[in-house]
């Protein structure tokens, strides 16, 4: 049941060197720099996004994800969610308005998976980049690299998938869209959605809490994914795997790394989900095919290179 | 006059260093402008595990037993300041400045993907 959480709103990623990172996220991926703050953080977004930014880069001495934020429908919904989180047993920190530029108060909490998440309802809207909201053209000129359209989801590795599912389903109103089950019924992967997308956030069972696998960005077509692959080779960017297709969600995808070792995905297509849909289940014995539908083989790096 | 063909001079003379593994005969060549890890990959060898190639995941951790090198920033999640001082580094962030003798030192990364066990891969 919906609880007023609307969509993935932002992700803050730690990078070892900001200048190198901007070559990746702006020149190659095609995000647009929207702002910077006095902590040195850089605010970026994909061109179709209406809110001012969706990716925040922070220079730090270790790579990984600081937090992922979800935008909610209203400040009132946020108050209700605050109660729900507290009842569930989460410690909620209220991050004051303006800590991230042009963003309202944020409720920060840790999921049993070990990751920090945030809920917020207010962020400045600058509209789609380079387009008017009135009689808009098809796309703006002047986009760079892969021309990523939007921040789409994160895949996170961590602990206690069951309790994490309870939190996201019962408190935040997500649905379980897809899962991977072992023969004895243990869920080792869960893809959760709060929209019609096959996933807005996904978790894979891992002994160490709070690990970051990738942030993903949406492209329109398979041709765009192939073009992204060309750009990865042209720039000698560290490749992980692809272009290929996932069994899970059936998205068409390519994975590569930013210069600090954080994984980036660009993808197109994928299944859709309505609240009355049963979860799609993959058997762990078919995991190779579930992850890489064409290779049908697990790639050790994909499972263990995390930040 | 300027065209793109001239953008990359191909005749730059560069010193190529030899990277050898402790207690093994295998070695590979590394020019100083590419990381030790990528040099190994280009030589078609697998002495060091390859992950992100960006100093973030820790998979390529090695000890440099002997030789001079330059290193870029490496994630503190895998290399403490003490380790860095003793020559424990991430191969994807170091560049040879002389011949090197190295030793792989990959960290324990739990691959719980229990699922992976289940699938027998
Ligand atoms: S390959 Fe990831 S730290 Fe070197
Ligand atoms: Fe993904």
CSV table of C-alpha atoms and ligand atoms in Angstrom, one decimal:
chain,number,residue,atom,x,y,z
A,1,UNK,CA,0.0,0.0,0.0
A,2,UNK,CA,1.3,3.4,-0.9
A,3,UNK,CA,2.6,5.5,1.9
A,4,UNK,CA,3.5,8.7,0.0
A,5,UNK,CA,7.0,7.8,-1.1
A,6,UNK,CA,7.1,8.8,-4.8
A,7,UNK,CA,10.4,8.0,-6.4
A,8,UNK,CA,14.2,7.8,-6.1
A,9,UNK,CA,15.2,11.4,-5.7
A,10,UNK,CA,19.0,11.5,-5.1
A,11,UNK,CA,22.1,9.6,-4.4
A,12,UNK,CA,25.2,11.0,-2.7
A,13,UNK,CA,28.4,9.2,-4.0
A,14,UNK,CA,31.9,9.5,-2.5
A,15,UNK,CA,34.7,10.0,-5.0
A,16,UNK,CA,38.4,10.1,-4.4
A,17,UNK,CA,39.1,12.9,-6.8
A,18,UNK,CA,36.4,15.4,-7.9
A,19,UNK,CA,38.0,16.5,-11.2
A,20,UNK,CA,38.4,12.9,-12.3
A,21,UNK,CA,34.8,12.2,-11.2
A,22,UNK,CA,33.4,15.0,-13.1
A,23,UNK,CA,35.0,13.8,-16.3
A,24,UNK,CA,33.1,10.5,-15.7
A,25,UNK,CA,29.7,11.8,-14.6
A,26,UNK,CA,29.5,14.9,-16.8
A,27,UNK,CA,31.7,14.4,-19.9
A,28,UNK,CA,31.1,10.7,-20.3
A,29,UNK,CA,27.7,9.9,-18.7
A,30,UNK,CA,26.3,13.2,-19.7
A,31,UNK,CA,24.8,14.5,-16.5
A,32,UNK,CA,24.6,18.2,-16.1
A,33,UNK,CA,26.3,20.2,-13.4
A,34,UNK,CA,23.6,22.2,-11.6
A,35,UNK,CA,25.4,23.6,-8.5
A,36,UNK,CA,28.2,23.3,-6.0
A,37,UNK,CA,28.2,24.0,-2.3
A,38,UNK,CA,30.8,25.3,0.3
A,39,UNK,CA,31.6,21.7,1.3
A,40,UNK,CA,32.8,21.2,-2.2
A,41,UNK,CA,30.0,18.9,-3.2
A,42,UNK,CA,28.9,19.0,-6.8
A,43,UNK,CA,25.2,18.6,-7.8
A,44,UNK,CA,24.2,16.9,-11.0
A,45,UNK,CA,21.2,15.7,-12.9
A,46,UNK,CA,20.0,13.9,-16.0
A,47,UNK,CA,18.4,16.2,-18.6
A,48,UNK,CA,14.8,14.9,-18.3
A,49,UNK,CA,14.6,15.4,-14.5
A,50,UNK,CA,12.4,18.1,-13.2
A,51,UNK,CA,14.0,18.6,-9.8
A,52,UNK,CA,17.2,20.6,-9.6
A,53,UNK,CA,19.5,17.6,-9.0
A,54,UNK,CA,19.6,13.9,-8.4
A,55,UNK,CA,23.3,13.0,-8.0
A,56,UNK,CA,25.6,14.7,-5.4
A,57,UNK,CA,29.3,13.9,-5.5
A,58,UNK,CA,31.4,14.3,-2.4
A,59,UNK,CA,35.2,14.0,-2.3
A,60,UNK,CA,36.3,11.7,0.4
A,61,UNK,CA,39.1,9.2,1.3
A,62,UNK,CA,37.0,6.2,0.5
A,63,UNK,CA,34.6,5.4,-2.4
A,64,UNK,CA,31.0,4.3,-1.9
A,65,UNK,CA,27.5,5.7,-1.3
A,66,UNK,CA,26.7,8.1,1.5
A,67,UNK,CA,22.9,7.8,1.2
A,68,UNK,CA,20.1,7.4,-1.3
A,69,UNK,CA,17.1,9.7,-0.9
A,70,UNK,CA,13.4,9.2,-1.9
A,71,UNK,CA,11.1,12.1,-2.7
A,72,UNK,CA,7.7,12.0,-1.0
A,73,UNK,CA,4.4,13.6,-2.0
A,74,UNK,CA,4.1,16.1,0.8
A,75,UNK,CA,5.5,17.4,4.1
A,76,UNK,CA,2.4,15.8,5.8
A,77,UNK,CA,3.2,12.4,4.3
A,78,UNK,CA,6.7,12.9,5.6
A,79,UNK,CA,5.4,13.4,9.2
A,80,UNK,CA,3.4,10.1,8.9
A,81,UNK,CA,6.4,8.3,7.5
A,82,UNK,CA,8.5,9.6,10.4
A,83,UNK,CA,6.0,8.0,12.8
A,84,UNK,CA,6.1,4.7,10.9
A,85,UNK,CA,9.9,4.6,10.9
A,86,UNK,CA,10.1,5.2,14.6
A,87,UNK,CA,7.5,2.5,15.3
A,88,UNK,CA,9.5,0.1,13.1
A,89,UNK,CA,12.5,0.8,15.4
A,90,UNK,CA,14.6,3.0,13.1
A,91,UNK,CA,16.4,5.9,14.6
A,92,UNK,CA,15.5,8.9,12.5
A,93,UNK,CA,17.7,11.9,12.2
A,94,UNK,CA,16.1,15.1,10.9
A,95,UNK,CA,18.6,16.8,8.6
A,96,UNK,CA,17.6,20.5,8.4
A,97,UNK,CA,16.4,22.2,5.3
A,98,UNK,CA,19.3,23.6,3.2
A,99,UNK,CA,21.9,21.1,4.3
A,100,UNK,CA,21.7,20.0,0.7
A,101,UNK,CA,21.1,23.1,-1.4
A,102,UNK,CA,17.5,23.9,-2.3
A,103,UNK,CA,16.2,20.8,-0.5
A,104,UNK,CA,13.8,20.7,2.4
A,105,UNK,CA,14.2,18.8,5.6
A,106,UNK,CA,15.2,15.2,5.2
A,107,UNK,CA,14.5,12.2,7.4
A,108,UNK,CA,17.6,10.0,7.5
A,109,UNK,CA,17.6,6.5,8.8
A,110,UNK,CA,19.6,3.3,8.4
A,111,UNK,CA,18.0,0.2,6.9
A,112,UNK,CA,18.8,-3.3,8.3
A,113,UNK,CA,20.9,-3.8,5.2
A,114,UNK,CA,23.3,-1.2,6.6
A,115,UNK,CA,22.6,1.6,4.1
A,116,UNK,CA,21.6,5.2,4.9
A,117,UNK,CA,18.4,6.3,3.3
A,118,UNK,CA,16.5,9.6,3.3
A,119,UNK,CA,13.0,10.8,2.8
A,120,UNK,CA,12.1,14.4,1.8
A,121,UNK,CA,9.3,16.2,0.1
A,122,UNK,CA,10.6,19.5,-1.0
A,123,UNK,CA,13.3,20.3,-3.6
A,124,UNK,CA,13.6,23.2,-6.0
A,125,UNK,CA,12.3,22.4,-9.4
A,126,UNK,CA,14.2,23.8,-12.3
A,127,UNK,CA,12.4,21.8,-15.0
A,128,UNK,CA,13.8,19.6,-17.7
A,129,UNK,CA,17.2,20.9,-18.7
A,130,UNK,CA,17.2,23.0,-21.9
A,131,UNK,CA,13.4,22.5,-22.6
A,132,UNK,CA,10.4,24.6,-21.8
A,133,UNK,CA,7.4,23.1,-20.1
A,134,UNK,CA,5.3,24.7,-22.7
A,135,UNK,CA,5.3,23.2,-26.2
A,136,UNK,CA,8.5,21.4,-25.4
A,137,UNK,CA,10.8,20.2,-28.2
A,138,UNK,CA,11.9,16.5,-28.3
A,139,UNK,CA,15.3,17.0,-26.6
A,140,UNK,CA,17.7,19.7,-25.9
A,141,UNK,CA,20.9,20.4,-27.9
A,142,UNK,CA,24.2,20.5,-26.2
A,143,UNK,CA,24.0,17.2,-24.3
A,144,UNK,CA,27.3,15.3,-23.7
A,145,UNK,CA,28.5,11.7,-23.9
A,146,UNK,CA,25.9,9.1,-23.1
A,147,UNK,CA,23.2,11.7,-22.6
A,148,UNK,CA,21.8,9.9,-19.5
A,149,UNK,CA,18.2,10.9,-19.1
A,150,UNK,CA,17.7,10.3,-15.4
A,151,UNK,CA,19.0,8.7,-12.2
A,152,UNK,CA,16.9,5.5,-12.0
A,153,UNK,CA,17.9,3.2,-9.1
A,154,UNK,CA,20.6,1.8,-6.9
A,155,UNK,CA,21.7,-1.8,-6.3
A,156,UNK,CA,23.0,-2.3,-2.8
A,157,UNK,CA,24.7,-5.3,-1.1
A,158,UNK,CA,24.0,-5.8,2.6
A,159,UNK,CA,22.7,-7.8,5.5
A,160,UNK,CA,19.2,-8.8,6.7
A,161,UNK,CA,17.2,-8.8,3.5
A,162,UNK,CA,14.0,-9.9,5.3
A,163,UNK,CA,13.9,-7.1,7.7
A,164,UNK,CA,14.9,-4.6,5.0
A,165,UNK,CA,11.9,-5.9,2.9
A,166,UNK,CA,9.6,-5.4,5.9
A,167,UNK,CA,10.8,-1.8,6.3
A,168,UNK,CA,10.4,-0.9,2.6
A,169,UNK,CA,7.1,-2.8,2.1
A,170,UNK,CA,5.3,-2.1,5.3
A,171,UNK,CA,6.6,1.3,6.3
A,172,UNK,CA,7.6,3.0,3.0
A,173,UNK,CA,5.0,1.4,0.7
A,174,UNK,CA,7.2,-0.4,-1.8
A,175,UNK,CA,6.3,-3.7,-3.6
A,176,UNK,CA,8.5,-6.7,-4.1
A,177,UNK,CA,8.7,-6.9,-7.9
A,178,UNK,CA,11.3,-9.6,-8.4
A,179,UNK,CA,13.3,-11.9,-6.1
A,180,UNK,CA,15.9,-14.7,-6.2
A,181,UNK,CA,15.2,-17.7,-3.9
A,182,UNK,CA,17.5,-20.5,-2.9
A,183,UNK,CA,16.0,-24.1,-2.9
A,184,UNK,CA,15.3,-23.8,0.8
A,185,UNK,CA,13.4,-20.6,0.3
A,186,UNK,CA,15.9,-18.0,1.4
A,187,UNK,CA,15.6,-14.7,-0.5
A,188,UNK,CA,19.1,-13.6,-1.6
A,189,UNK,CA,18.0,-10.8,-3.9
A,190,UNK,CA,15.1,-8.5,-3.8
A,191,UNK,CA,14.0,-5.8,-6.3
A,192,UNK,CA,11.7,-3.3,-4.9
A,193,UNK,CA,9.5,-0.7,-6.6
A,194,UNK,CA,7.4,2.2,-5.5
A,195,UNK,CA,6.3,3.0,-9.1
A,196,UNK,CA,5.6,1.1,-12.3
A,197,UNK,CA,9.3,0.5,-12.8
A,198,UNK,CA,10.8,-3.0,-12.3
A,199,UNK,CA,12.9,-1.6,-9.5
A,200,UNK,CA,13.5,1.7,-7.7
A,201,UNK,CA,16.0,0.1,-5.3
A,202,UNK,CA,17.4,-3.5,-5.1
A,203,UNK,CA,19.3,-5.5,-2.5
A,204,UNK,CA,21.5,-8.5,-2.7
A,205,UNK,CA,22.4,-10.6,0.4
A,206,UNK,CA,26.0,-9.9,1.5
A,207,UNK,CA,27.8,-10.6,4.8
A,208,UNK,CA,29.1,-7.0,5.1
A,209,UNK,CA,26.5,-4.3,5.6
A,210,UNK,CA,26.2,-1.1,3.7
A,211,UNK,CA,28.0,-1.9,0.5
A,212,UNK,CA,27.4,-0.1,-2.8
A,213,UNK,CA,27.1,-2.0,-6.0
A,214,UNK,CA,25.9,0.5,-8.6
A,215,UNK,CA,23.9,3.6,-9.4
A,216,UNK,CA,21.9,3.3,-12.6
A,217,UNK,CA,20.9,5.8,-15.3
A,218,UNK,CA,18.2,5.4,-17.9
A,219,UNK,CA,18.7,5.6,-21.7
A,220,UNK,CA,15.9,5.4,-24.2
A,221,UNK,CA,17.1,2.7,-26.6
A,222,UNK,CA,19.4,-0.3,-27.1
A,223,UNK,CA,21.2,1.8,-29.8
A,224,UNK,CA,21.9,4.3,-27.0
A,225,UNK,CA,23.4,1.5,-24.9
A,226,UNK,CA,25.6,0.4,-27.8
A,227,UNK,CA,26.7,4.0,-28.2
A,228,UNK,CA,27.5,4.1,-24.5
A,229,UNK,CA,29.7,1.1,-25.0
A,230,UNK,CA,31.5,2.8,-27.9
A,231,UNK,CA,32.2,5.8,-25.6
A,232,UNK,CA,33.5,3.6,-22.8
A,233,UNK,CA,36.1,2.1,-25.3
A,234,UNK,CA,36.9,5.5,-26.8
A,235,UNK,CA,37.7,6.9,-23.4
A,236,UNK,CA,39.5,3.8,-22.1
A,237,UNK,CA,37.0,3.7,-19.2
A,238,UNK,CA,37.2,0.8,-16.8
A,239,UNK,CA,34.5,-1.7,-18.1
A,240,UNK,CA,32.7,-4.3,-16.0
A,241,UNK,CA,30.4,-6.2,-18.3
A,242,UNK,CA,28.1,-5.6,-21.3
A,243,UNK,CA,26.4,-4.6,-23.4
A,244,UNK,CA,24.0,-7.5,-22.4
A,245,UNK,CA,20.6,-8.2,-21.0
A,246,UNK,CA,19.5,-9.1,-17.5
A,247,UNK,CA,17.1,-12.0,-16.8
A,248,UNK,CA,16.0,-10.1,-13.7
A,249,UNK,CA,13.8,-7.2,-14.9
A,250,UNK,CA,15.0,-8.0,-18.5
A,251,UNK,CA,16.7,-4.6,-18.8
A,252,UNK,CA,19.4,-4.1,-21.5
A,253,UNK,CA,22.5,-2.9,-19.9
A,254,UNK,CA,26.2,-2.0,-19.6
A,255,UNK,CA,28.3,-1.6,-16.5
A,256,UNK,CA,31.4,0.4,-16.0
A,257,UNK,CA,33.3,2.1,-13.2
A,258,UNK,CA,33.9,5.7,-12.2
A,259,UNK,CA,37.5,6.7,-11.6
A,260,UNK,CA,37.1,6.0,-7.9
A,261,UNK,CA,35.9,2.4,-8.5
A,262,UNK,CA,32.1,3.0,-8.0
A,263,UNK,CA,30.1,1.1,-10.5
A,264,UNK,CA,27.8,2.9,-13.0
A,265,UNK,CA,25.1,1.3,-15.1
A,266,UNK,CA,23.3,2.7,-18.1
A,267,UNK,CA,20.3,0.7,-19.3
A,268,UNK,CA,17.1,0.7,-21.3
A,269,UNK,CA,13.9,-1.2,-21.4
A,270,UNK,CA,12.8,-3.6,-18.6
A,271,UNK,CA,9.6,-5.0,-17.2
A,272,UNK,CA,6.9,-3.0,-15.5
A,273,UNK,CA,5.1,-3.7,-12.3
A,274,UNK,CA,1.6,-3.0,-10.9
A,275,UNK,CA,0.7,-3.5,-7.2
A,276,UNK,CA,-1.5,-6.5,-8.1
A,277,UNK,CA,1.4,-8.3,-9.8
A,278,UNK,CA,2.8,-11.4,-8.0
A,279,UNK,CA,6.6,-11.0,-7.5
A,280,UNK,CA,8.6,-12.6,-10.3
A,281,UNK,CA,10.9,-15.3,-8.9
A,282,UNK,CA,14.3,-16.5,-10.2
A,283,UNK,CA,15.7,-19.7,-8.7
A,284,UNK,CA,19.2,-19.3,-7.3
A,285,UNK,CA,20.3,-22.2,-9.5
A,286,UNK,CA,19.5,-20.0,-12.5
A,287,UNK,CA,21.4,-17.1,-11.1
A,288,UNK,CA,23.8,-16.9,-14.0
A,289,UNK,CA,20.9,-16.4,-16.4
A,290,UNK,CA,19.1,-14.2,-14.0
A,291,UNK,CA,21.9,-11.7,-13.9
A,292,UNK,CA,23.4,-12.0,-17.4
A,293,UNK,CA,20.8,-13.5,-19.7
A,294,UNK,CA,23.1,-14.0,-22.6
A,295,UNK,CA,26.3,-15.2,-20.9
A,296,UNK,CA,24.3,-17.3,-18.4
A,297,UNK,CA,27.4,-17.3,-16.3
A,298,UNK,CA,28.2,-15.4,-13.1
A,299,UNK,CA,31.0,-13.1,-13.3
A,300,UNK,CA,33.0,-13.1,-10.1
A,301,UNK,CA,33.8,-9.4,-10.3
A,302,UNK,CA,30.2,-8.4,-10.6
A,303,UNK,CA,29.5,-10.2,-7.2
A,304,UNK,CA,32.5,-9.0,-5.3
A,305,UNK,CA,33.8,-5.6,-6.6
A,306,UNK,CA,31.9,-3.2,-4.3
A,307,UNK,CA,32.6,0.1,-2.7
B,1,UNK,CA,47.5,23.2,-39.5
B,2,UNK,CA,46.1,20.8,-37.0
B,3,UNK,CA,44.2,17.6,-37.6
B,4,UNK,CA,43.3,14.9,-35.2
B,5,UNK,CA,45.8,12.5,-36.6
B,6,UNK,CA,48.5,14.5,-35.0
B,7,UNK,CA,47.0,14.6,-31.6
B,8,UNK,CA,48.7,11.4,-30.4
B,9,UNK,CA,52.4,11.3,-31.1
B,10,UNK,CA,53.2,7.6,-31.4
B,11,UNK,CA,56.9,7.8,-31.2
B,12,UNK,CA,57.4,9.0,-27.6
B,13,UNK,CA,60.2,7.0,-26.1
B,14,UNK,CA,59.3,5.6,-22.7
B,15,UNK,CA,61.1,3.6,-20.2
B,16,UNK,CA,59.3,0.3,-19.7
B,17,UNK,CA,59.6,-1.3,-16.3
B,18,UNK,CA,59.5,-5.0,-15.4
B,19,UNK,CA,57.0,-6.1,-12.8
B,20,UNK,CA,57.8,-9.5,-11.3
B,21,UNK,CA,55.9,-11.5,-8.8
B,22,UNK,CA,57.7,-12.6,-5.7
B,23,UNK,CA,58.7,-16.3,-5.8
B,24,UNK,CA,57.4,-16.8,-9.3
B,25,UNK,CA,59.0,-16.5,-12.6
B,26,UNK,CA,56.2,-14.7,-14.3
B,27,UNK,CA,56.6,-11.0,-15.0
B,28,UNK,CA,55.1,-8.3,-17.2
B,29,UNK,CA,56.1,-5.0,-18.7
B,30,UNK,CA,54.6,-1.7,-17.5
B,31,UNK,CA,55.1,1.7,-19.0
B,32,UNK,CA,55.0,4.4,-16.3
B,33,UNK,CA,51.8,6.0,-17.6
B,34,UNK,CA,49.5,3.1,-17.1
B,35,UNK,CA,48.7,1.5,-13.8
B,36,UNK,CA,50.4,-1.7,-12.8
B,37,UNK,CA,47.0,-3.5,-12.9
B,38,UNK,CA,46.1,-2.4,-16.4
B,39,UNK,CA,49.6,-3.2,-17.6
B,40,UNK,CA,49.1,-6.7,-16.3
B,41,UNK,CA,45.8,-7.0,-18.0
B,42,UNK,CA,47.3,-5.7,-21.3
B,43,UNK,CA,50.0,-8.3,-21.0
B,44,UNK,CA,47.3,-11.0,-20.8
B,45,UNK,CA,48.2,-12.1,-17.3
B,46,UNK,CA,46.1,-12.8,-14.2
B,47,UNK,CA,48.6,-12.5,-11.3
B,48,UNK,CA,46.5,-9.9,-9.5
B,49,UNK,CA,42.6,-10.0,-9.2
B,50,UNK,CA,40.9,-7.3,-11.2
B,51,UNK,CA,38.0,-5.3,-9.9
B,52,UNK,CA,37.0,-1.7,-10.5
B,53,UNK,CA,40.5,-0.4,-11.6
B,54,UNK,CA,39.7,2.8,-9.7
B,55,UNK,CA,41.0,2.3,-6.2
B,56,UNK,CA,37.6,1.7,-4.7
B,57,UNK,CA,37.0,-2.1,-4.4
B,58,UNK,CA,40.3,-3.4,-2.9
B,59,UNK,CA,40.4,-6.5,-5.0
B,60,UNK,CA,43.8,-5.6,-6.6
B,61,UNK,CA,45.7,-5.1,-3.3
B,62,UNK,CA,49.4,-6.0,-3.5
B,63,UNK,CA,52.5,-5.5,-1.5
B,64,UNK,CA,55.4,-3.8,-3.2
B,65,UNK,CA,58.5,-5.7,-1.9
B,66,UNK,CA,61.0,-3.8,-4.0
B,67,UNK,CA,61.1,-0.8,-6.3
B,68,UNK,CA,60.0,2.8,-6.8
B,69,UNK,CA,56.4,3.8,-7.7
B,70,UNK,CA,54.0,6.6,-7.7
B,71,UNK,CA,50.5,6.2,-6.3
B,72,UNK,CA,47.2,8.0,-6.7
B,73,UNK,CA,44.6,8.3,-3.9
B,74,UNK,CA,43.4,4.9,-2.7
B,75,UNK,CA,40.2,4.1,-0.7
B,76,UNK,CA,41.0,4.1,3.0
B,77,UNK,CA,38.5,1.2,3.3
B,78,UNK,CA,41.3,-1.0,2.0
B,79,UNK,CA,44.6,0.7,2.7
B,80,UNK,CA,45.3,2.3,6.0
B,81,UNK,CA,48.0,5.1,6.2
B,82,UNK,CA,50.3,2.5,8.0
B,83,UNK,CA,49.8,0.0,5.2
B,84,UNK,CA,50.4,2.6,2.6
B,85,UNK,CA,53.7,3.6,4.3
B,86,UNK,CA,54.8,-0.1,4.2
B,87,UNK,CA,54.1,-0.5,0.5
B,88,UNK,CA,50.7,-2.1,0.6
B,89,UNK,CA,48.9,-0.5,-2.3
B,90,UNK,CA,46.1,-1.0,-4.8
B,91,UNK,CA,47.7,-2.1,-8.1
B,92,UNK,CA,45.2,-0.1,-10.1
B,93,UNK,CA,46.4,3.2,-8.5
B,94,UNK,CA,50.2,2.7,-8.7
B,95,UNK,CA,52.5,3.5,-11.5
B,96,UNK,CA,56.0,1.9,-11.8
B,97,UNK,CA,59.0,4.2,-11.5
B,98,UNK,CA,61.5,1.3,-11.6
B,99,UNK,CA,61.3,-2.4,-11.9
B,100,UNK,CA,59.1,-3.8,-9.2
B,101,UNK,CA,58.8,-7.0,-7.2
B,102,UNK,CA,55.3,-7.4,-5.9
B,103,UNK,CA,53.2,-9.9,-3.9
B,104,UNK,CA,49.4,-10.2,-4.2
B,105,UNK,CA,47.6,-9.3,-1.0
B,106,UNK,CA,43.8,-9.5,-1.8
B,107,UNK,CA,41.6,-8.7,1.1
B,108,UNK,CA,38.9,-11.2,2.2
B,109,UNK,CA,35.7,-10.1,0.5
B,110,UNK,CA,32.9,-12.3,1.6
B,111,UNK,CA,31.0,-13.4,-1.4
B,112,UNK,CA,27.9,-14.2,0.5
B,113,UNK,CA,26.1,-14.4,-2.7
B,114,UNK,CA,24.8,-17.6,-1.1
B,115,UNK,CA,23.1,-17.7,-4.3
B,116,UNK,CA,26.4,-18.1,-6.0
B,117,UNK,CA,27.1,-21.2,-3.9
B,118,UNK,CA,23.7,-22.6,-4.7
B,119,UNK,CA,24.2,-22.2,-8.4
B,120,UNK,CA,27.4,-24.2,-8.2
B,121,UNK,CA,29.3,-21.6,-10.2
C,1,LIG,S1,40.7,-3.0,-8.9
C,1,LIG,FE1,39.3,-2.1,-7.4
C,1,LIG,S2,40.8,-1.2,-6.1
C,1,LIG,FE2,42.0,-1.8,-7.7
C,2,LIG,FE1,20.8,-1.9,-12.1
